C-alpha cells in the first residue's frame, strides 16, 4: 500500500506543477502510416452507420478527429475515454493472434515486441519497455521487483522524451499503471477504492465530474471491449476481402450499452475535492471511523480546483466552461 501512496503523491506533484490540463499545453499527435490513412474512407464506407465506423476507427487507431461528440461524451462519463488512446488493452489486442501463432517460440514474442515498439503511441512504447525489462529480469534472474521495473520504465521513458512530448499521457500512464501494480495483491474492494482514489485525483485537477458507479459499470464493458478490439483489428485488415460487414452488429451492441450506462453514471456524478481524496485514503489505510467521518464531513459537493496552478483567470474560466460542456 505504501507504493500506491507514493505513486499518487508523485502524480499529484506532476499534475500540480506541470499544468498538463492547460488549454495552451502542447498535444502529442501520433503520425499514422500513410498506407493506413489511405484506407480510412473505404473503411468508413463499409459500415451502414457512419457513427459506428468512426468509433471503430478512433479506438483502433487513436485518430479521434471525426469522432462524434455524443460518443466521446458517453465514454468520458464512464471514465473510459482512454480507450481512444492506444495503450495496454490495444497492445494485448495486437498481440492476441501473434501470441496464439507463436506461443511456443519465445524469441518470436520478443521480436514482435520490438517491431510494435515503433508504433507511434507513447503509452504502448512504455508498456513494451516494461515488458522487455520484465523478460530480461526473468532471463538473467535479476534481483528486481515489479515496482523497481515500473520505476525504471518511466525513468527511461522520461529520458527518451515521453514527458516532453505529452506530459498528460506520461502522468496518467504513471498513475494508473502504478495503481494496478501496487494493488495487484490487494482485495477487490481495495483495488476498486484505489482506482477510485486515482480517478478522484485526476478529476480534482481537470475540473471533471466523476461517477463512482461508473467504476463498476466499466467491468463488463472492458471485458467485452477486450474481445471486440482484436475483432476490429481483424476486420480492419480484411474488410476489402469480405462483401459484408460482420463487425457492425458487435460494435452497435457495444455503443448502445455504453450510451445507456453513461446515462446511469451521469445520475450520480460528483465533484472531486482534496478532502474526498483523503476520505478514500483513510479507508484504504483502515484509520479509525472518526478520522474517516471527519474528512467526509469536510468534503462538499462543489467544484474545488487548485486554480492557482492555471496560467491565468481566462485559462481557468475557459477550462471550467469546457468541463461543463463535457
CSV table of C-alpha atoms in Angstrom, one decimal:
chain,number,residue,atom,x,y,z
A,1,UNK,CA,0.0,0.0,0.0
A,2,UNK,CA,3.0,2.3,0.6
A,3,UNK,CA,3.9,2.1,-3.1
A,4,UNK,CA,0.3,3.1,-4.0
A,5,UNK,CA,0.5,6.3,-2.0
A,6,UNK,CA,4.0,7.1,-3.3
A,7,UNK,CA,2.6,6.8,-6.9
A,8,UNK,CA,-0.3,9.0,-6.1
A,9,UNK,CA,1.8,11.7,-4.4
A,10,UNK,CA,4.3,11.8,-7.3
A,11,UNK,CA,1.4,12.0,-9.8
A,12,UNK,CA,-0.3,14.8,-7.7
A,13,UNK,CA,3.0,16.7,-7.7
A,14,UNK,CA,3.3,16.4,-11.5
A,15,UNK,CA,-0.3,17.3,-12.1
A,16,UNK,CA,0.1,20.4,-9.9
A,17,UNK,CA,3.3,21.8,-11.3
A,18,UNK,CA,3.3,20.9,-15.0
A,19,UNK,CA,-0.3,22.0,-15.7
A,20,UNK,CA,-1.0,19.2,-18.2
A,21,UNK,CA,-4.6,20.2,-18.5
A,22,UNK,CA,-3.8,23.7,-19.6
A,23,UNK,CA,-5.6,24.8,-22.8
A,24,UNK,CA,-2.2,26.1,-24.0
A,25,UNK,CA,-0.3,22.9,-23.5
A,26,UNK,CA,1.2,21.1,-26.4
A,27,UNK,CA,-0.6,18.0,-27.5
A,28,UNK,CA,1.2,15.0,-29.0
A,29,UNK,CA,-0.4,13.6,-32.1
A,30,UNK,CA,0.8,10.2,-33.4
A,31,UNK,CA,1.6,10.1,-37.1
A,32,UNK,CA,-0.3,7.1,-38.6
A,33,UNK,CA,1.2,5.3,-41.5
A,34,UNK,CA,0.1,6.7,-44.8
A,35,UNK,CA,-1.0,3.3,-46.0
A,36,UNK,CA,-3.4,3.1,-43.1
A,37,UNK,CA,-4.7,6.6,-43.5
A,38,UNK,CA,-5.4,6.0,-47.2
A,39,UNK,CA,-7.8,3.2,-46.2
A,40,UNK,CA,-9.9,5.4,-43.9
A,41,UNK,CA,-12.5,6.5,-46.5
A,42,UNK,CA,-13.1,2.9,-47.8
A,43,UNK,CA,-13.2,1.6,-44.2
A,44,UNK,CA,-15.9,4.2,-43.1
A,45,UNK,CA,-18.0,3.4,-46.2
A,46,UNK,CA,-18.0,-0.3,-45.4
A,47,UNK,CA,-20.4,0.5,-42.5
A,48,UNK,CA,-24.1,1.2,-42.8
A,49,UNK,CA,-23.9,3.6,-39.8
A,50,UNK,CA,-21.1,6.2,-40.0
A,51,UNK,CA,-21.1,6.7,-36.2
A,52,UNK,CA,-20.1,3.1,-35.7
A,53,UNK,CA,-17.4,3.3,-38.3
A,54,UNK,CA,-15.9,6.5,-36.7
A,55,UNK,CA,-16.0,4.8,-33.3
A,56,UNK,CA,-14.1,1.7,-34.5
A,57,UNK,CA,-11.6,3.8,-36.4
A,58,UNK,CA,-11.0,6.0,-33.4
A,59,UNK,CA,-10.5,3.3,-30.8
A,60,UNK,CA,-8.4,1.1,-33.3
A,61,UNK,CA,-6.0,3.9,-34.4
A,62,UNK,CA,-6.3,6.7,-31.8
A,63,UNK,CA,-7.5,9.1,-34.5
A,64,UNK,CA,-10.4,11.0,-32.9
A,65,UNK,CA,-10.7,13.9,-35.3
A,66,UNK,CA,-14.2,13.0,-36.6
A,67,UNK,CA,-15.4,11.0,-33.6
A,68,UNK,CA,-19.0,12.1,-32.8
A,69,UNK,CA,-19.2,14.3,-29.8
A,70,UNK,CA,-22.0,12.2,-28.3
A,71,UNK,CA,-19.9,9.0,-28.4
A,72,UNK,CA,-16.9,10.8,-26.9
A,73,UNK,CA,-19.1,12.2,-24.1
A,74,UNK,CA,-20.6,8.8,-23.3
A,75,UNK,CA,-17.1,7.2,-23.0
A,76,UNK,CA,-15.9,10.1,-20.8
A,77,UNK,CA,-18.9,9.8,-18.4
A,78,UNK,CA,-17.9,6.2,-17.8
A,79,UNK,CA,-14.3,7.2,-17.3
A,80,UNK,CA,-13.2,5.0,-20.3
A,81,UNK,CA,-12.2,7.8,-22.7
A,82,UNK,CA,-8.7,6.3,-22.6
A,83,UNK,CA,-9.9,3.5,-24.9
A,84,UNK,CA,-9.5,6.0,-27.8
A,85,UNK,CA,-5.8,6.4,-26.9
A,86,UNK,CA,-4.0,3.1,-27.7
A,87,UNK,CA,-2.4,1.6,-24.6
A,88,UNK,CA,-2.4,-1.7,-22.7
A,89,UNK,CA,-5.7,-3.2,-24.0
A,90,UNK,CA,-4.7,-2.2,-27.5
A,91,UNK,CA,-1.3,-3.8,-27.2
A,92,UNK,CA,-3.0,-7.0,-25.9
A,93,UNK,CA,-5.3,-6.9,-28.9
A,94,UNK,CA,-2.4,-6.6,-31.3
A,95,UNK,CA,-0.5,-9.4,-29.7
A,96,UNK,CA,-3.5,-11.8,-29.4
A,97,UNK,CA,-3.2,-13.5,-32.7
A,98,UNK,CA,0.6,-13.3,-32.9
A,99,UNK,CA,1.0,-14.9,-29.4
A,100,UNK,CA,-1.5,-17.6,-30.4
A,101,UNK,CA,0.5,-18.4,-33.5
A,102,UNK,CA,3.9,-18.2,-31.8
A,103,UNK,CA,3.1,-19.3,-28.3
A,104,UNK,CA,5.9,-21.9,-28.3
A,105,UNK,CA,8.6,-19.6,-29.8
A,106,UNK,CA,9.8,-17.2,-27.1
A,107,UNK,CA,12.2,-15.4,-29.4
A,108,UNK,CA,9.3,-14.6,-31.8
A,109,UNK,CA,7.5,-12.8,-29.0
A,110,UNK,CA,10.5,-10.6,-28.2
A,111,UNK,CA,10.9,-9.9,-31.9
A,112,UNK,CA,7.3,-8.9,-32.2
A,113,UNK,CA,7.5,-6.6,-29.2
A,114,UNK,CA,10.5,-4.9,-30.8
A,115,UNK,CA,8.5,-4.4,-34.0
A,116,UNK,CA,5.5,-3.0,-32.2
A,117,UNK,CA,7.7,-0.6,-30.3
A,118,UNK,CA,7.9,1.5,-33.5
A,119,UNK,CA,4.2,2.2,-33.4
A,120,UNK,CA,3.6,5.9,-32.9
A,121,UNK,CA,1.9,5.6,-29.5
A,122,UNK,CA,3.9,6.6,-26.4
A,123,UNK,CA,1.8,4.6,-24.0
A,124,UNK,CA,2.4,1.4,-26.0
A,125,UNK,CA,6.1,2.1,-26.1
A,126,UNK,CA,6.2,2.4,-22.3
A,127,UNK,CA,4.3,-0.9,-21.9
A,128,UNK,CA,6.7,-2.7,-24.3
A,129,UNK,CA,9.7,-1.3,-22.4
A,130,UNK,CA,8.2,-2.6,-19.2
A,131,UNK,CA,7.5,-6.0,-20.7
A,132,UNK,CA,11.0,-6.2,-22.2
A,133,UNK,CA,12.6,-5.3,-18.8
A,134,UNK,CA,10.4,-8.0,-17.2
A,135,UNK,CA,11.6,-10.6,-19.7
A,136,UNK,CA,15.3,-9.6,-19.1
A,137,UNK,CA,14.7,-9.9,-15.3
A,138,UNK,CA,13.5,-13.5,-15.8
A,139,UNK,CA,16.1,-14.3,-18.3
A,140,UNK,CA,19.1,-13.3,-16.1
A,141,UNK,CA,17.4,-13.9,-12.8
A,142,UNK,CA,17.9,-10.2,-11.7
A,143,UNK,CA,17.0,-9.2,-8.2
A,144,UNK,CA,14.5,-6.6,-9.1
A,145,UNK,CA,10.9,-6.3,-8.1
A,146,UNK,CA,8.0,-5.4,-10.3
A,147,UNK,CA,7.9,-2.0,-8.6
A,148,UNK,CA,11.6,-1.4,-9.5
A,149,UNK,CA,11.0,-2.3,-13.1
A,150,UNK,CA,8.0,0.1,-13.2
A,151,UNK,CA,10.1,3.0,-11.9
A,152,UNK,CA,12.9,2.1,-14.3
A,153,UNK,CA,10.5,2.1,-17.2
A,154,UNK,CA,9.3,5.6,-16.5
A,155,UNK,CA,12.8,6.8,-15.8
A,156,UNK,CA,13.8,5.6,-19.3
A,157,UNK,CA,10.7,6.9,-20.9
A,158,UNK,CA,11.4,10.3,-19.4
A,159,UNK,CA,14.9,10.2,-20.8
A,160,UNK,CA,13.5,9.3,-24.2
A,161,UNK,CA,11.3,12.4,-24.2
A,162,UNK,CA,7.9,10.9,-23.5
A,163,UNK,CA,7.2,13.5,-20.8
A,164,UNK,CA,8.3,16.3,-23.1
A,165,UNK,CA,6.1,15.1,-26.0
A,166,UNK,CA,3.0,14.6,-23.8
A,167,UNK,CA,3.1,15.3,-20.1
A,168,UNK,CA,-0.5,14.3,-19.6
A,169,UNK,CA,-0.1,10.9,-21.3
A,170,UNK,CA,3.1,10.3,-19.2
A,171,UNK,CA,1.4,11.3,-15.9
A,172,UNK,CA,-1.8,9.3,-16.4
A,173,UNK,CA,0.2,6.2,-17.5
A,174,UNK,CA,2.4,6.6,-14.4
A,175,UNK,CA,-0.7,7.0,-12.2
A,176,UNK,CA,-2.9,4.2,-13.5
A,177,UNK,CA,-0.2,1.7,-14.3
A,178,UNK,CA,1.3,2.3,-10.9
A,179,UNK,CA,-2.1,1.9,-9.3
A,180,UNK,CA,-2.7,-1.5,-10.9
A,181,UNK,CA,0.8,-2.7,-10.0
A,182,UNK,CA,0.7,-1.5,-6.4
A,183,UNK,CA,-2.7,-3.0,-5.7
A,184,UNK,CA,-2.3,-6.3,-7.6
A,185,UNK,CA,-2.2,-8.4,-4.4
A,186,UNK,CA,-4.9,-6.4,-2.6
A,187,UNK,CA,-8.6,-7.4,-2.2
A,188,UNK,CA,-11.1,-6.5,-4.9
A,189,UNK,CA,-12.6,-3.8,-2.6
A,190,UNK,CA,-9.2,-2.2,-2.1
A,191,UNK,CA,-8.5,-2.3,-5.8
A,192,UNK,CA,-11.8,-0.5,-6.5
A,193,UNK,CA,-11.1,2.0,-3.8
A,194,UNK,CA,-7.6,2.6,-5.0
A,195,UNK,CA,-8.8,3.1,-8.6
A,196,UNK,CA,-11.5,5.5,-7.3
A,197,UNK,CA,-8.8,7.5,-5.4
A,198,UNK,CA,-6.7,7.7,-8.6
A,199,UNK,CA,-9.7,8.9,-10.6
A,200,UNK,CA,-10.6,11.4,-8.0
A,201,UNK,CA,-7.0,12.8,-8.1
A,202,UNK,CA,-7.3,13.3,-11.9
A,203,UNK,CA,-10.8,14.8,-11.6
A,204,UNK,CA,-9.5,17.2,-8.9
A,205,UNK,CA,-7.0,18.8,-11.3
A,206,UNK,CA,-9.0,18.5,-14.6
A,207,UNK,CA,-12.3,20.0,-13.4
A,208,UNK,CA,-14.2,16.9,-14.5
A,209,UNK,CA,-17.0,15.3,-12.7
A,210,UNK,CA,-16.7,11.7,-11.6
A,211,UNK,CA,-19.2,8.9,-11.2
A,212,UNK,CA,-18.3,6.2,-8.6
A,213,UNK,CA,-20.8,3.8,-10.1
A,214,UNK,CA,-19.0,4.1,-13.4
A,215,UNK,CA,-16.1,2.1,-12.0
A,216,UNK,CA,-18.4,-0.8,-11.5
A,217,UNK,CA,-20.1,-0.4,-14.9
A,218,UNK,CA,-16.7,-0.4,-16.6
A,219,UNK,CA,-16.0,-4.0,-15.7
A,220,UNK,CA,-18.4,-5.8,-18.1
A,221,UNK,CA,-17.7,-3.1,-20.8
A,222,UNK,CA,-14.0,-3.6,-20.6
A,223,UNK,CA,-14.4,-7.4,-20.8
A,224,UNK,CA,-16.5,-7.1,-23.9
A,225,UNK,CA,-14.1,-4.5,-25.4
A,226,UNK,CA,-11.1,-6.8,-24.8
A,227,UNK,CA,-12.8,-9.3,-27.2
A,228,UNK,CA,-14.1,-6.6,-29.6
A,229,UNK,CA,-10.7,-5.0,-30.2
A,230,UNK,CA,-9.0,-8.0,-31.8
A,231,UNK,CA,-12.1,-8.5,-33.9
A,232,UNK,CA,-11.9,-4.9,-35.0
A,233,UNK,CA,-8.2,-5.2,-36.0
A,234,UNK,CA,-9.0,-8.3,-38.0
A,235,UNK,CA,-11.8,-6.5,-39.8
A,236,UNK,CA,-9.6,-3.5,-40.4
A,237,UNK,CA,-7.1,-5.8,-42.2
A,238,UNK,CA,-9.6,-7.9,-44.1
A,239,UNK,CA,-12.6,-5.5,-44.8
A,240,UNK,CA,-11.8,-5.4,-48.5
A,241,UNK,CA,-11.9,-9.1,-48.8
A,242,UNK,CA,-15.4,-9.7,-47.5
A,243,UNK,CA,-18.6,-8.4,-49.1
A,244,UNK,CA,-20.5,-7.9,-45.9
A,245,UNK,CA,-19.7,-6.1,-42.6
A,246,UNK,CA,-19.7,-8.8,-39.9
A,247,UNK,CA,-18.3,-6.4,-37.3
A,248,UNK,CA,-21.0,-3.8,-37.2
A,249,UNK,CA,-23.6,-5.7,-35.1
A,250,UNK,CA,-21.0,-6.2,-32.3
A,251,UNK,CA,-20.0,-2.6,-32.4
A,252,UNK,CA,-23.6,-1.5,-32.3
A,253,UNK,CA,-24.3,-3.6,-29.2
A,254,UNK,CA,-21.2,-2.1,-27.5
A,255,UNK,CA,-22.1,1.5,-28.2
A,256,UNK,CA,-25.7,1.1,-27.3
A,257,UNK,CA,-24.7,-0.3,-23.9
A,258,UNK,CA,-22.2,2.5,-23.5
A,259,UNK,CA,-24.9,5.1,-24.1
A,260,UNK,CA,-27.4,3.7,-21.6
A,261,UNK,CA,-24.8,3.0,-19.0
A,262,UNK,CA,-23.5,6.6,-19.4
A,263,UNK,CA,-27.0,7.9,-18.5
A,264,UNK,CA,-26.9,5.8,-15.4
A,265,UNK,CA,-23.4,7.0,-14.4
A,266,UNK,CA,-24.5,10.7,-15.0
A,267,UNK,CA,-27.1,10.4,-12.3
A,268,UNK,CA,-24.6,10.0,-9.5
A,269,UNK,CA,-21.8,12.3,-10.8
A,270,UNK,CA,-19.8,14.1,-8.1
A,271,UNK,CA,-17.1,16.7,-7.9
A,272,UNK,CA,-13.7,15.8,-6.5
A,273,UNK,CA,-12.2,17.6,-3.6
A,274,UNK,CA,-9.0,17.4,-1.5
A,275,UNK,CA,-11.0,16.1,1.4
A,276,UNK,CA,-12.8,13.4,-0.6
A,277,UNK,CA,-9.5,12.0,-1.8
A,278,UNK,CA,-8.3,11.9,1.8
A,279,UNK,CA,-11.5,10.2,2.8
A,280,UNK,CA,-10.8,7.3,0.4
A,281,UNK,CA,-7.2,7.2,1.5
A,282,UNK,CA,-8.3,6.9,5.2
A,283,UNK,CA,-10.5,3.9,4.3
A,284,UNK,CA,-7.6,2.2,2.4
A,285,UNK,CA,-5.2,2.5,5.4
A,286,UNK,CA,-8.0,1.5,7.8
A,287,UNK,CA,-7.9,4.5,10.0
A,288,UNK,CA,-10.5,4.9,12.8
A,289,UNK,CA,-14.0,5.8,11.9
A,290,UNK,CA,-13.7,9.3,13.4
A,291,UNK,CA,-10.9,10.2,11.0
A,292,UNK,CA,-12.9,8.9,8.1
A,293,UNK,CA,-16.1,10.7,9.1
A,294,UNK,CA,-14.0,13.9,9.6
A,295,UNK,CA,-12.8,14.1,6.0
A,296,UNK,CA,-16.2,13.1,4.7
A,297,UNK,CA,-17.7,16.0,6.7
A,298,UNK,CA,-15.2,18.4,5.3
A,299,UNK,CA,-15.9,17.4,1.7
A,300,UNK,CA,-18.6,19.4,0.0
A,301,UNK,CA,-20.0,18.5,-3.4
A,302,UNK,CA,-18.8,21.7,-5.0
A,303,UNK,CA,-16.1,22.2,-7.6
A,304,UNK,CA,-12.8,22.6,-5.7
A,305,UNK,CA,-9.9,23.1,-8.0
A,306,UNK,CA,-6.3,24.4,-7.4
A,307,UNK,CA,-6.9,27.4,-9.7
A,308,UNK,CA,-3.6,28.8,-8.6
A,309,UNK,CA,-2.0,26.3,-11.0
A,310,UNK,CA,-3.6,27.8,-14.1
A,311,UNK,CA,-1.8,30.3,-16.3
A,312,UNK,CA,-4.5,32.9,-16.0
A,313,UNK,CA,-8.0,33.7,-15.0
A,314,UNK,CA,-9.1,33.3,-18.6
A,315,UNK,CA,-7.5,29.9,-18.8
A,316,UNK,CA,-9.3,28.8,-15.6
A,317,UNK,CA,-12.7,30.1,-16.9
A,318,UNK,CA,-12.2,28.5,-20.3
A,319,UNK,CA,-11.3,25.2,-18.7
A,320,UNK,CA,-14.3,25.3,-16.4
A,321,UNK,CA,-16.7,26.0,-19.3
A,322,UNK,CA,-15.2,23.1,-21.3
A,323,UNK,CA,-15.6,20.8,-18.3
A,324,UNK,CA,-19.3,21.7,-18.0
A,325,UNK,CA,-19.8,21.0,-21.7
A,326,UNK,CA,-18.3,17.6,-21.4
